């Protein structure tokens, strides 16, 4: 597939919304963002998926996704755990570990970003946002099977399987959170398959300014939020599954329409969005740890409180130090390889 600039711009908008959602974000804005920001990333992953490329080489597909997603996940969590442990051991004013090291290691292996349901010895990982990496890895493996099924049995049966799979994931999450977010991966099939089909049939025309029925997507998003309330894929809070999918797709189409419109121009905002999109994996991995670690090291409590309690300043803090991390890692060959930069 030829390079489509709007894809990186959409990723950039998405990762910026992740940053805003993790800053001092008012509840109403967080509700809007959480309704579609993770579905957007699953959708884009499905859109850029090419079954034909790995059809005859499954092992190459698994290896590729393992190095791009699983390796950065474990590296990031072990690195942050090491830094926190060293700070806890070497300083007189340690940054207290929220979870003992042993439980943190178990949590990293289990790979859930949310406190487990039901509660058990399995704690969540150290770097919570990285739950998405393991979940996306599982989603890719599952989607490979879905794409193969689609090639053999066609669109209608495939959608039936996808919706049944999503419902199974939804039902499972009511009782237990599966390792590596497998239950979330089941639900993500609705977004990935829709994107895959839209790309397969050329439903997203890159020459158009915006996606047709743009106003309709706003209306559907508004209705889904109004009826379904706050959702969170990581916490398995979907409320009504149908409304969750509708809201996720509606918000995604709005962001894609915006990204496509922005791709027609060359300006600072467009270039920054594209840059953030290309570096979204590193930003996802470190956007909470680096800024907060540095902020907590500032000796002036009033400065910390001022930044932490401001949407603008907390977002700016995370954004600036996330970009700093990207620039730093690009200069270190080992870090560059680990994060596929």
Short mmCIF file of C-alpha atoms in Angstrom, two decimals:
data_model
loop_
_atom_site.label_atom_id
_atom_site.label_comp_id
_atom_site.label_asym_id
_atom_site.label_seq_id
_atom_site.Cartn_x
_atom_site.Cartn_y
_atom_site.Cartn_z
CA UNK A 1 0.00 0.00 0.00
CA UNK A 2 1.31 3.44 -0.91
CA UNK A 3 2.11 5.75 1.96
CA UNK A 4 -0.97 7.63 3.12
CA UNK A 5 -0.01 10.65 5.18
CA UNK A 6 -3.36 10.85 6.93
CA UNK A 7 -2.68 7.55 8.73
CA UNK A 8 0.27 8.99 10.66
CA UNK A 9 -1.67 12.20 11.28
CA UNK A 10 -4.57 10.17 12.69
CA UNK A 11 -2.14 8.27 14.93
CA UNK A 12 -0.68 11.59 16.03
CA UNK A 13 -4.10 12.95 16.93
CA UNK A 14 -4.84 9.69 18.73
CA UNK A 15 -1.67 9.69 20.84
CA UNK A 16 -2.23 13.36 21.67
CA UNK A 17 -5.70 12.45 22.94
CA UNK A 18 -4.11 9.68 25.02
CA UNK A 19 -1.83 12.31 26.57
CA UNK A 20 -4.74 14.67 27.26
CA UNK A 21 -6.76 11.82 28.75
CA UNK A 22 -3.90 11.03 31.13
CA UNK A 23 -3.37 14.65 32.16
CA UNK A 24 -5.51 16.77 34.50
CA UNK A 25 -8.46 16.19 32.20
CA UNK A 26 -12.02 17.22 33.17
CA UNK A 27 -14.42 14.24 33.35
CA UNK A 28 -16.64 15.33 30.45
CA UNK A 29 -13.65 15.65 28.11
CA UNK A 30 -12.22 12.36 29.31
CA UNK A 31 -15.56 10.68 28.59
CA UNK A 32 -15.47 11.94 25.00
CA UNK A 33 -11.84 10.95 24.44
CA UNK A 34 -12.19 7.49 25.96
CA UNK A 35 -15.19 6.71 23.77
CA UNK A 36 -13.00 6.35 20.67
CA UNK A 37 -9.25 6.94 21.20
CA UNK A 38 -8.31 3.26 21.63
CA UNK A 39 -10.80 2.03 18.99
CA UNK A 40 -9.06 4.50 16.65
CA UNK A 41 -5.72 2.70 17.08
CA UNK A 42 -7.29 -0.73 16.59
CA UNK A 43 -9.05 0.58 13.48
CA UNK A 44 -5.83 1.95 11.99
CA UNK A 45 -4.09 -1.36 12.75
CA UNK A 46 -6.78 -3.19 10.82
CA UNK A 47 -6.64 -0.69 7.97
CA UNK A 48 -2.91 -1.19 7.45
CA UNK A 49 -3.10 -5.00 7.82
CA UNK A 50 -2.29 -6.94 4.65
CA UNK A 51 -3.12 -10.61 4.79
CA UNK A 52 -1.59 -11.33 1.37
CA UNK A 53 1.82 -10.16 2.57
CA UNK A 54 2.04 -12.89 5.22
CA UNK A 55 -0.42 -15.41 3.80
CA UNK A 56 2.27 -17.96 3.04
CA UNK A 57 4.58 -17.05 5.91
CA UNK A 58 2.77 -17.07 9.25
CA UNK A 59 6.00 -17.30 11.25
CA UNK A 60 7.33 -14.09 9.67
CA UNK A 61 4.11 -12.33 10.63
CA UNK A 62 4.27 -13.49 14.25
CA UNK A 63 7.97 -12.64 14.49
CA UNK A 64 7.42 -9.16 13.06
CA UNK A 65 4.64 -8.33 15.52
CA UNK A 66 6.53 -9.89 18.42
CA UNK A 67 9.56 -7.66 17.90
CA UNK A 68 7.46 -4.55 17.26
CA UNK A 69 5.04 -4.97 20.18
CA UNK A 70 6.04 -7.58 22.75
CA UNK A 71 9.74 -6.71 22.98
CA UNK A 72 9.09 -2.97 23.59
CA UNK A 73 6.48 -3.90 26.20
CA UNK A 74 8.80 -6.02 28.32
CA UNK A 75 11.78 -3.73 27.81
CA UNK A 76 9.82 -0.65 28.90
CA UNK A 77 8.30 -2.27 31.97
CA UNK A 78 11.58 -3.82 33.14
CA UNK A 79 13.45 -0.56 32.54
CA UNK A 80 10.94 1.50 34.53
CA UNK A 81 10.83 -1.11 37.30
CA UNK A 82 14.63 -1.00 37.50
CA UNK A 83 14.70 2.80 37.66
CA UNK A 84 12.03 2.94 40.35
CA UNK A 85 13.76 0.22 42.36
CA UNK A 86 17.12 2.01 42.16
CA UNK A 87 15.56 5.30 43.17
CA UNK A 88 13.82 3.56 46.04
CA UNK A 89 17.11 2.02 47.18
CA UNK A 90 19.58 4.85 46.65
CA UNK A 91 17.77 8.03 47.65
CA UNK A 92 16.81 9.34 51.04
CA UNK A 93 13.49 10.50 49.62
CA UNK A 94 12.48 7.49 47.51
CA UNK A 95 9.70 7.31 45.00
CA UNK A 96 7.68 4.64 46.76
CA UNK A 97 6.83 1.59 44.71
CA UNK A 98 3.03 1.28 44.56
CA UNK A 99 3.37 -2.51 44.22
CA UNK A 100 6.14 -4.78 45.61
CA UNK A 101 8.75 -5.83 43.04
CA UNK A 102 7.74 -9.50 43.05
CA UNK A 103 4.10 -8.68 42.36
CA UNK A 104 5.19 -6.16 39.74
CA UNK A 105 7.11 -8.89 37.91
CA UNK A 106 4.08 -11.16 38.01
CA UNK A 107 1.93 -8.29 36.80
CA UNK A 108 4.28 -7.57 33.92
CA UNK A 109 4.12 -11.21 32.85
CA UNK A 110 0.31 -11.33 33.10
CA UNK A 111 0.06 -8.15 31.06
CA UNK A 112 -3.05 -6.34 32.24
CA UNK A 113 -3.29 -2.59 32.66
CA UNK A 114 -6.23 -2.82 35.05
CA UNK A 115 -6.53 -4.29 38.55
CA UNK A 116 -7.62 -7.84 37.91
CA UNK A 117 -11.13 -9.13 38.12
CA UNK A 118 -11.39 -11.09 40.32
CA UNK A 119 -8.59 -9.76 42.60
CA UNK A 120 -5.65 -12.14 42.80
CA UNK A 121 -1.90 -12.25 43.27
CA UNK A 122 -1.57 -10.87 39.74
CA UNK A 123 -0.93 -7.15 39.96
CA UNK A 124 -1.04 -4.85 36.97
CA UNK A 125 2.14 -4.01 35.09
CA UNK A 126 4.43 -1.13 36.04
CA UNK A 127 3.80 1.01 32.94
CA UNK A 128 0.02 0.82 32.63
CA UNK A 129 -0.44 2.35 29.13
CA UNK A 130 1.64 -0.46 27.62
CA UNK A 131 -1.28 -2.87 28.13
CA UNK A 132 -2.18 -1.88 24.58
CA UNK A 133 0.99 -3.41 23.10
CA UNK A 134 0.33 -6.95 24.32
CA UNK A 135 -3.36 -6.63 23.56
CA UNK A 136 -2.61 -5.46 20.01
CA UNK A 137 -0.19 -8.37 19.54
CA UNK A 138 -2.96 -10.81 20.51
CA UNK A 139 -5.40 -8.89 18.32
CA UNK A 140 -3.10 -9.23 15.31
CA UNK A 141 -2.80 -12.99 15.81
CA UNK A 142 -6.55 -13.34 16.11
CA UNK A 143 -7.17 -11.05 13.17
CA UNK A 144 -4.86 -13.11 10.98
CA UNK A 145 -7.34 -15.96 11.45
CA UNK A 146 -10.27 -13.65 10.77
CA UNK A 147 -8.68 -12.44 7.51
CA UNK A 148 -8.07 -16.03 6.44
CA UNK A 149 -11.69 -16.87 7.26
CA UNK A 150 -12.87 -13.87 5.24
CA UNK A 151 -10.89 -14.95 2.20
CA UNK A 152 -12.47 -18.40 2.33
CA UNK A 153 -16.05 -17.69 3.45
CA UNK A 154 -16.76 -14.09 2.47
CA UNK A 155 -18.00 -10.93 4.15
CA UNK A 156 -21.31 -11.93 5.73
CA UNK A 157 -20.11 -15.01 7.60
CA UNK A 158 -16.96 -13.16 8.63
CA UNK A 159 -18.93 -10.34 10.22
CA UNK A 160 -21.06 -12.88 12.07
CA UNK A 161 -17.89 -14.50 13.44
CA UNK A 162 -16.43 -11.10 14.36
CA UNK A 163 -19.53 -10.02 16.28
CA UNK A 164 -19.76 -13.38 18.05
CA UNK A 165 -16.08 -13.10 18.96
CA UNK A 166 -16.65 -9.61 20.34
CA UNK A 167 -19.58 -10.81 22.42
CA UNK A 168 -17.49 -13.68 23.81
CA UNK A 169 -14.81 -11.20 24.86
CA UNK A 170 -17.46 -8.97 26.42
CA UNK A 171 -18.97 -11.90 28.35
CA UNK A 172 -15.60 -13.18 29.54
CA UNK A 173 -14.60 -9.75 30.87
CA UNK A 174 -17.57 -9.83 33.24
CA UNK A 175 -15.93 -12.70 35.12
CA UNK A 176 -12.18 -12.54 34.53
CA UNK A 177 -9.57 -10.40 32.77
CA UNK A 178 -7.56 -12.70 30.53
CA UNK A 179 -3.75 -12.39 30.31
CA UNK A 180 -2.36 -9.99 27.73
CA UNK A 181 -5.80 -8.44 27.31
CA UNK A 182 -7.03 -11.30 25.15
CA UNK A 183 -10.65 -10.55 26.05
CA UNK A 184 -10.14 -6.96 24.84
CA UNK A 185 -8.55 -8.30 21.65
CA UNK A 186 -11.77 -10.23 20.97
CA UNK A 187 -13.76 -6.99 21.09
CA UNK A 188 -11.19 -5.11 19.01
CA UNK A 189 -12.01 -7.38 16.05
CA UNK A 190 -15.06 -5.21 15.31
CA UNK A 191 -12.83 -2.20 14.69
CA UNK A 192 -10.01 -4.02 12.92
CA UNK A 193 -12.28 -5.98 10.59
CA UNK A 194 -14.37 -2.93 9.69
CA UNK A 195 -11.18 -1.06 8.80
CA UNK A 196 -9.80 -4.02 6.85
CA UNK A 197 -13.00 -4.28 4.81
CA UNK A 198 -13.14 -0.54 4.17
CA UNK A 199 -9.58 -0.65 2.86
CA UNK A 200 -10.24 -3.84 0.91
CA UNK A 201 -13.21 -2.29 -0.90
CA UNK A 202 -11.79 1.24 -1.10
CA UNK A 203 -14.49 2.72 1.13
CA UNK A 204 -12.11 5.35 2.48
CA UNK A 205 -11.33 7.46 -0.56
CA UNK A 206 -8.15 9.39 0.20
CA UNK A 207 -8.99 11.96 -2.48
CA UNK A 208 -12.12 13.12 -0.69
CA UNK A 209 -11.89 15.94 1.82
CA UNK A 210 -13.80 14.20 4.58
CA UNK A 211 -15.64 10.94 5.11
CA UNK A 212 -19.24 11.13 3.82
CA UNK A 213 -21.99 11.72 6.36
CA UNK A 214 -19.53 13.57 8.60
CA UNK A 215 -22.33 15.21 10.56
CA UNK A 216 -23.94 11.80 11.10
CA UNK A 217 -20.83 10.53 12.87
CA UNK A 218 -20.97 13.49 15.27
CA UNK A 219 -24.61 12.72 15.96
CA UNK A 220 -23.98 9.01 16.54
CA UNK A 221 -21.02 9.77 18.81
CA UNK A 222 -23.12 12.20 20.84
CA UNK A 223 -25.97 9.70 21.19
CA UNK A 224 -23.64 6.84 22.16
CA UNK A 225 -21.95 8.97 24.84
CA UNK A 226 -25.30 10.25 26.10
CA UNK A 227 -26.77 6.74 26.41
CA UNK A 228 -23.64 4.75 27.24
CA UNK A 229 -21.70 7.13 29.48
CA UNK A 230 -18.03 6.68 30.33
CA UNK A 231 -16.27 3.70 28.72
CA UNK A 232 -12.72 2.39 29.11
CA UNK A 233 -11.32 -0.57 27.17
CA UNK A 234 -8.47 -1.11 29.61
CA UNK A 235 -10.89 -1.31 32.56
CA UNK A 236 -13.33 -3.43 30.51
CA UNK A 237 -15.99 -0.80 31.04
CA UNK A 238 -18.07 -1.03 27.85
CA UNK A 239 -21.56 -0.54 29.29
CA UNK A 240 -23.68 -1.50 26.26
CA UNK A 241 -21.42 -3.31 23.78
CA UNK A 242 -23.39 -2.20 20.71
CA UNK A 243 -23.31 1.46 21.75
CA UNK A 244 -19.62 1.14 22.60
CA UNK A 245 -18.82 -0.10 19.08
CA UNK A 246 -21.01 2.58 17.48
CA UNK A 247 -19.35 5.31 19.53
CA UNK A 248 -15.88 3.94 18.86
CA UNK A 249 -16.43 3.80 15.10
CA UNK A 250 -18.14 7.20 14.97
CA UNK A 251 -15.33 8.95 16.81
CA UNK A 252 -12.79 7.11 14.69
CA UNK A 253 -14.40 8.25 11.45
CA UNK A 254 -14.44 11.84 12.73
CA UNK A 255 -10.72 11.67 13.51
CA UNK A 256 -9.96 10.10 10.13
CA UNK A 257 -11.95 12.84 8.41
CA UNK A 258 -9.96 15.44 10.33
CA UNK A 259 -6.67 13.69 9.53
CA UNK A 260 -7.50 13.50 5.83
CA UNK A 261 -8.38 17.18 5.77
CA UNK A 262 -5.15 18.11 7.56
CA UNK A 263 -3.10 15.97 5.16
CA UNK A 264 -4.03 18.36 2.36
CA UNK A 265 -2.00 21.14 3.98
CA UNK A 266 1.54 21.70 5.16
CA UNK A 267 1.75 23.58 8.43
CA UNK A 268 3.19 23.22 11.92
CA UNK A 269 0.13 21.46 13.31
CA UNK A 270 0.04 18.93 10.47
CA UNK A 271 3.76 18.23 10.68
CA UNK A 272 3.62 17.87 14.45
CA UNK A 273 0.65 15.48 14.23
CA UNK A 274 2.48 13.38 11.65
CA UNK A 275 5.62 13.35 13.80
CA UNK A 276 3.69 12.25 16.89
CA UNK A 277 2.02 9.55 14.83
CA UNK A 278 5.31 8.13 13.61
CA UNK A 279 6.68 8.10 17.17
CA UNK A 280 3.44 7.02 18.83
CA UNK A 281 4.83 3.72 20.14
CA UNK A 282 7.65 5.36 22.11
CA UNK A 283 5.31 8.09 23.34
CA UNK A 284 2.79 5.48 24.48
CA UNK A 285 5.50 3.63 26.40
CA UNK A 286 7.01 6.60 28.24
CA UNK A 287 4.47 9.44 28.22
CA UNK A 288 3.46 8.87 31.83
CA UNK A 289 6.70 7.77 33.43
CA UNK A 290 9.22 10.34 32.16
CA UNK A 291 7.21 13.55 32.81
CA UNK A 292 5.87 12.39 36.18
CA UNK A 293 9.28 11.09 37.28
CA UNK A 294 10.86 14.45 36.45
CA UNK A 295 7.95 16.42 37.93
CA UNK A 296 8.16 14.50 41.21
CA UNK A 297 11.87 15.30 41.36
CA UNK A 298 11.18 19.04 41.50
CA UNK A 299 11.72 20.18 45.12
CA UNK A 300 9.11 22.96 44.94
CA UNK A 301 5.76 21.47 45.85
CA UNK A 302 3.78 24.49 44.65
CA UNK A 303 5.29 24.08 41.17
CA UNK A 304 4.35 20.39 41.10
CA UNK A 305 0.80 21.19 42.19
CA UNK A 306 0.46 24.01 39.67
CA UNK A 307 1.47 21.71 36.80
CA UNK A 308 -0.49 18.69 38.03
CA UNK A 309 -3.72 20.65 38.52
CA UNK A 310 -3.75 22.37 35.14
CA UNK A 311 -5.03 20.70 31.97
CA UNK A 312 -2.80 22.86 29.77
CA UNK A 313 0.36 22.61 31.88
CA UNK A 314 0.02 18.88 32.63
CA UNK A 315 -0.60 18.14 28.94
CA UNK A 316 2.33 20.35 27.92
CA UNK A 317 4.55 18.66 30.50
CA UNK A 318 3.74 15.19 29.18
CA UNK A 319 4.03 16.26 25.54
CA UNK A 320 7.38 18.04 25.90
CA UNK A 321 9.09 15.29 27.87
CA UNK A 322 7.61 12.61 25.60
CA UNK A 323 9.22 14.31 22.61
CA UNK A 324 12.42 14.67 24.63
CA UNK A 325 12.38 10.90 25.22
CA UNK A 326 11.88 10.24 21.50
CA UNK A 327 14.81 12.51 20.56
CA UNK A 328 17.03 10.91 23.21
CA UNK A 329 16.20 7.34 22.20
CA UNK A 330 16.88 8.08 18.52
CA UNK A 331 20.46 8.93 19.46
CA UNK A 332 21.02 5.59 21.23
CA UNK A 333 21.25 2.67 18.74
CA UNK A 334 20.10 0.01 21.22
CA UNK A 335 16.98 1.94 22.24
CA UNK A 336 16.30 2.75 18.61
CA UNK A 337 16.35 -0.94 17.68
CA UNK A 338 14.20 -2.05 20.61
CA UNK A 339 11.49 0.46 19.72
CA UNK A 340 11.74 0.00 15.93
CA UNK A 341 12.48 3.71 15.46
#
